[in-house]
PDB file of C-alpha atoms in Angstrom:
ATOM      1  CA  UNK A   1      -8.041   4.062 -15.700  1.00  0.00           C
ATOM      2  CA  UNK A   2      -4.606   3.194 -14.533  1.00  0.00           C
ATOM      3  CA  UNK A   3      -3.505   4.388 -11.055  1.00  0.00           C
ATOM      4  CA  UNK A   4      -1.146   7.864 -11.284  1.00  0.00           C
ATOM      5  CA  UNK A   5       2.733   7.507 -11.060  1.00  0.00           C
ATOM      6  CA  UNK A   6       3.286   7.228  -7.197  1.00  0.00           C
ATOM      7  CA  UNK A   7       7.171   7.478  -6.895  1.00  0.00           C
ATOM      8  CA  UNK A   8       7.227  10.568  -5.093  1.00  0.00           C
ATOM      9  CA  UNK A   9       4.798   9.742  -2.456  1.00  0.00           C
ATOM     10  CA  UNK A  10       5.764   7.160   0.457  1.00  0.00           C
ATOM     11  CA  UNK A  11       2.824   7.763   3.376  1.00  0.00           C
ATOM     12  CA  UNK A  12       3.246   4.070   5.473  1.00  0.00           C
ATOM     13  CA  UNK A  13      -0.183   3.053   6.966  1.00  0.00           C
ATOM     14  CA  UNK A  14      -1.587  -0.018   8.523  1.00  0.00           C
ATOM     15  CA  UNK A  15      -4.672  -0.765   6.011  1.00  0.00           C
ATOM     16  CA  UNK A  16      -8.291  -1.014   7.456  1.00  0.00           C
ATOM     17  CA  UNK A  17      -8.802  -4.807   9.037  1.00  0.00           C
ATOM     18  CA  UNK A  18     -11.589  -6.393   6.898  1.00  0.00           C
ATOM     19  CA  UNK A  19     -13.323  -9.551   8.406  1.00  0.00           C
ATOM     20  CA  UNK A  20     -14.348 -10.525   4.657  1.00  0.00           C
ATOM     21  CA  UNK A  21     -12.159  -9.984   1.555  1.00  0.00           C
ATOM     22  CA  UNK A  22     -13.412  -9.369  -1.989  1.00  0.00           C
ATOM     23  CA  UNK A  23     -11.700  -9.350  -4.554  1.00  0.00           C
ATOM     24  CA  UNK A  24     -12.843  -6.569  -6.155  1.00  0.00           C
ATOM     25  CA  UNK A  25     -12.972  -4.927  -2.824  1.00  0.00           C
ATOM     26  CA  UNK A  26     -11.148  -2.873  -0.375  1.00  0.00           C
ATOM     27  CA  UNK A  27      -8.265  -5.009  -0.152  1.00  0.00           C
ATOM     28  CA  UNK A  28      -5.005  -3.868   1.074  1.00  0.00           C
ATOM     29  CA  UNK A  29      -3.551  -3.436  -2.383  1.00  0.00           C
ATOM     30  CA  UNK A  30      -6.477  -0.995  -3.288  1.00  0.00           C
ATOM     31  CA  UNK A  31      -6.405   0.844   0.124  1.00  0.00           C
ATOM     32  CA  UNK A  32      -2.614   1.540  -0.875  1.00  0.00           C
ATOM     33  CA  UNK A  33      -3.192   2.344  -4.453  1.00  0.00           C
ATOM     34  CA  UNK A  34      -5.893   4.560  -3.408  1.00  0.00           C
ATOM     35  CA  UNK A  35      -3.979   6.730  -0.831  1.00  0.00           C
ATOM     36  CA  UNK A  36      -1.107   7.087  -4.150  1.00  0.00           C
ATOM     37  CA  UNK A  37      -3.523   8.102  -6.396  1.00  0.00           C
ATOM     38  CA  UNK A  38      -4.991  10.723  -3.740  1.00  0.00           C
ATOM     39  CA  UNK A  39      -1.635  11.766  -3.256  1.00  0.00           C
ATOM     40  CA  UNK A  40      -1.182  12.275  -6.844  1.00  0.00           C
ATOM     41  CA  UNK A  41      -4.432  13.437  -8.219  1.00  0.00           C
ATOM     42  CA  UNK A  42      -5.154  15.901  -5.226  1.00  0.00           C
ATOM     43  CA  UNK A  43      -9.081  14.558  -5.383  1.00  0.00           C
ATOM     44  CA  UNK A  44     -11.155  11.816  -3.809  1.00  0.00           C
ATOM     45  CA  UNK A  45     -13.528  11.473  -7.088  1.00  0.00           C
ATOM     46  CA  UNK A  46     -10.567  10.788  -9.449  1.00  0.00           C
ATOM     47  CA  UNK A  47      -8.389   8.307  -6.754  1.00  0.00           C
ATOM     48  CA  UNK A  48     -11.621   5.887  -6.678  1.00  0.00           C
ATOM     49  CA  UNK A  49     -12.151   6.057 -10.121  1.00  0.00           C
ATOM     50  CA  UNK A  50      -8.250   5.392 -10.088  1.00  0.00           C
ATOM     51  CA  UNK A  51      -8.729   2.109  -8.580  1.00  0.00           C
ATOM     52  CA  UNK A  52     -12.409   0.932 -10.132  1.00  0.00           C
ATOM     53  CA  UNK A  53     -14.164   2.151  -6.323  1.00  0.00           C
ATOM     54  CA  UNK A  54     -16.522   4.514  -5.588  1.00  0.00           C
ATOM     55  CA  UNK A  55     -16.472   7.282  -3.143  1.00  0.00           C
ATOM     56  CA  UNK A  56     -19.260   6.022  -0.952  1.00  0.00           C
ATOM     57  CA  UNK A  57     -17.627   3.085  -0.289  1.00  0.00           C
ATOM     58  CA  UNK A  58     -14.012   4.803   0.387  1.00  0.00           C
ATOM     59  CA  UNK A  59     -15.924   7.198   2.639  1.00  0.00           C
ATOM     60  CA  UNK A  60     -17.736   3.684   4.404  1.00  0.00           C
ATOM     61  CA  UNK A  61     -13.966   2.417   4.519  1.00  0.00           C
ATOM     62  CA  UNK A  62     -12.638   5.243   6.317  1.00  0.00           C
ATOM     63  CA  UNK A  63     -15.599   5.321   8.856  1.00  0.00           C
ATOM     64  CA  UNK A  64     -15.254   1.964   9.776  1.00  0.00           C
ATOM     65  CA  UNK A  65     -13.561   0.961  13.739  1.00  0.00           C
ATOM     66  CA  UNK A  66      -9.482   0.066  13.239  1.00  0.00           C
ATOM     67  CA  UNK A  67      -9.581   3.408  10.320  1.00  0.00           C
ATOM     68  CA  UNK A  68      -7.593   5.397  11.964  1.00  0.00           C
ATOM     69  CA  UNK A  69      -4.059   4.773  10.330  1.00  0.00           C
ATOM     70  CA  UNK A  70      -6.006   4.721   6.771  1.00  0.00           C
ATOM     71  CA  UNK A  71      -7.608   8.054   7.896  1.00  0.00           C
ATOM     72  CA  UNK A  72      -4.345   9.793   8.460  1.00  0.00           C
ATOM     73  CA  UNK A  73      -2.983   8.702   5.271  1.00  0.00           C
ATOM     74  CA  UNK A  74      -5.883  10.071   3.479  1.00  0.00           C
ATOM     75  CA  UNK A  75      -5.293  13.106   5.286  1.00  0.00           C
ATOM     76  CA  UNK A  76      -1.708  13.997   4.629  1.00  0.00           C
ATOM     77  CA  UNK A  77      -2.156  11.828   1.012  1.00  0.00           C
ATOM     78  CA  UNK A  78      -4.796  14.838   0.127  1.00  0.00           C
ATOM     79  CA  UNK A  79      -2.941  17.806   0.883  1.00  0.00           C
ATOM     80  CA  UNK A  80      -0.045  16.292  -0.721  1.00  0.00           C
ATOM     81  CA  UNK A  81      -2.249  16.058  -3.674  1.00  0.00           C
ATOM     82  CA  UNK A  82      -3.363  19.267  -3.241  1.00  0.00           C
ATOM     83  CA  UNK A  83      -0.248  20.915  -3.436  1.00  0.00           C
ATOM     84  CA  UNK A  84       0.440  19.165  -6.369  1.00  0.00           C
ATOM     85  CA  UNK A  85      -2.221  20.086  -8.383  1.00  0.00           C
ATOM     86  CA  UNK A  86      -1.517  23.676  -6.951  1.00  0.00           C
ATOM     87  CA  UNK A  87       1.518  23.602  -8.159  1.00  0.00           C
ATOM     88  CA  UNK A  88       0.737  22.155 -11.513  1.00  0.00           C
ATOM     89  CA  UNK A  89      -2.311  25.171 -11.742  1.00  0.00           C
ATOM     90  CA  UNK A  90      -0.087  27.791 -11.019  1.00  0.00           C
ATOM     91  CA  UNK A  91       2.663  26.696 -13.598  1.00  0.00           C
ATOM     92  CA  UNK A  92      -0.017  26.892 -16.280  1.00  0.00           C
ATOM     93  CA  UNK A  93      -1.336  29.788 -15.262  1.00  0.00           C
ATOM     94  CA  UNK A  94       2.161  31.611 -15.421  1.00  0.00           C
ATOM     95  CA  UNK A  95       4.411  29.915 -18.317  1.00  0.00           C
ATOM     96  CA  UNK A  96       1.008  30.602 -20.341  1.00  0.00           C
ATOM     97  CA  UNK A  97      -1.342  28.094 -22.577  1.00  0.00           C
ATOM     98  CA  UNK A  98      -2.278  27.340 -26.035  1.00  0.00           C
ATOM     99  CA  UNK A  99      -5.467  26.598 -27.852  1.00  0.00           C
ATOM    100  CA  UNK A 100      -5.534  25.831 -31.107  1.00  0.00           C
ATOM    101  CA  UNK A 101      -9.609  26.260 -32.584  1.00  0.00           C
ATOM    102  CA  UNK A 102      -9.980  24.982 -36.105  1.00  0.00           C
ATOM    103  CA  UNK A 103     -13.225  26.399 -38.131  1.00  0.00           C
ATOM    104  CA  UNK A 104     -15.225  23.325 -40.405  1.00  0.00           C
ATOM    105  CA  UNK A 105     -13.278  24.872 -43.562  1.00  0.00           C
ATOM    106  CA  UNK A 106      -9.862  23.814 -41.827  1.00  0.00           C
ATOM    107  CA  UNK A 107      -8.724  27.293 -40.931  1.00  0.00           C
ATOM    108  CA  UNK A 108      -7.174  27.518 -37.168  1.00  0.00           C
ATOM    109  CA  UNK A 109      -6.680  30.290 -35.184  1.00  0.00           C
ATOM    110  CA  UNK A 110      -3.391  30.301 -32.480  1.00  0.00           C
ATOM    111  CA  UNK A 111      -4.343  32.165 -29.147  1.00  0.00           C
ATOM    112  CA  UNK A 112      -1.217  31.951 -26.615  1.00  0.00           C
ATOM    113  CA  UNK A 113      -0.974  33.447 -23.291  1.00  0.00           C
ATOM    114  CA  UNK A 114      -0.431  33.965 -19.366  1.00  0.00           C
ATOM    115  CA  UNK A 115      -4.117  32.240 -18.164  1.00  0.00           C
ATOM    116  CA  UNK A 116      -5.113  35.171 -15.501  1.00  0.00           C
ATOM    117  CA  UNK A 117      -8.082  33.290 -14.183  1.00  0.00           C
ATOM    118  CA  UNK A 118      -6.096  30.007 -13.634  1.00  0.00           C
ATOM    119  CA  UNK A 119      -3.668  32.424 -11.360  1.00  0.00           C
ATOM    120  CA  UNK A 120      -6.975  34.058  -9.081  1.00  0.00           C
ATOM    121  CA  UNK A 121      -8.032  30.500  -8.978  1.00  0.00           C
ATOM    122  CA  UNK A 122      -5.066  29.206  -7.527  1.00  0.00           C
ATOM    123  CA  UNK A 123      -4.308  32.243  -5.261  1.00  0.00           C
ATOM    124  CA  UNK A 124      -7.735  32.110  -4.054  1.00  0.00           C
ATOM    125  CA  UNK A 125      -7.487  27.701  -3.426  1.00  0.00           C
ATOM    126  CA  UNK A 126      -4.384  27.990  -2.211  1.00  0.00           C
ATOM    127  CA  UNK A 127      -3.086  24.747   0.326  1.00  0.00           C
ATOM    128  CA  UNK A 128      -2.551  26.311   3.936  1.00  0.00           C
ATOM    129  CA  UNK A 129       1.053  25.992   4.471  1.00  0.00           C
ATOM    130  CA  UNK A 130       2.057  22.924   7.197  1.00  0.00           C
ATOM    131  CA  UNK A 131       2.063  23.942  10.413  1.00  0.00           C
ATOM    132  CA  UNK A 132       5.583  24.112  10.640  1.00  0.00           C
ATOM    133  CA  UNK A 133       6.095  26.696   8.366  1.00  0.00           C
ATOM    134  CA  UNK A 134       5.888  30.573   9.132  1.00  0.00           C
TER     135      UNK A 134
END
């Protein structure tokens, strides 16, 4: 899997000191192209699987002492993410969907339309607004 498109997101972090390095390991390459895919994808499961980790080990990585600046990242990376994907939910939910079903004899059927559950489920998810905001 190829990490997400992470133009739009700029969080600056010191990475987590590591007294070994692997190199298919946490190194500070993979600490940065996790927080952009966590920024992009909104979830921890899909940013390690975004950079071949897993989430126990992100999870250790965060834990560990000098984590702090890697913590905050993940912080504002998620609800960055979040936001995203709330944004992306509630799009579809309002400009409609389409599914195309197609029967074994090769007949389809066309059903098109405004996706009410999408919009509860993204009311009812919604991000918290920043703290600066009303």
């Amino acid at each position: 899997m190829t990490t997400p498109d992470s133009s739009q997101i700029a969080i600056t972090f010191t990475p987590v000191p590591l007294t070994r390095q692997r190199h298919d390991g946490w190194t500070p390459g993979t600490q940065r192209r996790f927080i952009d895919a966590l920024g992009a994808l909104g979830s921890v499961g899909q940013a390690v699987r975004a950079v071949d980790m897993t989430r126990a080990s992100a999870y250790r990585l965060r834990a560990r002492p000098g984590a702090d600046s890697f913590a905050a990242a993940w912080d504002q990376a998620i609800d960055i993410g979040r936001a995203r994907m709330f944004d992306v939910a509630m799009t579809r939910a309002l400009d409609g969907h389409t599914i195309i079903r197609i029967t074994r004899g090769g007949a389809f059927t066309l059903d098109q339309g405004v996706a009410r559950h999408l919009v509860a489920a993204a009311i009812r998810d919604a991000p918290s607004p920043p703290p600066n905001m009303p």
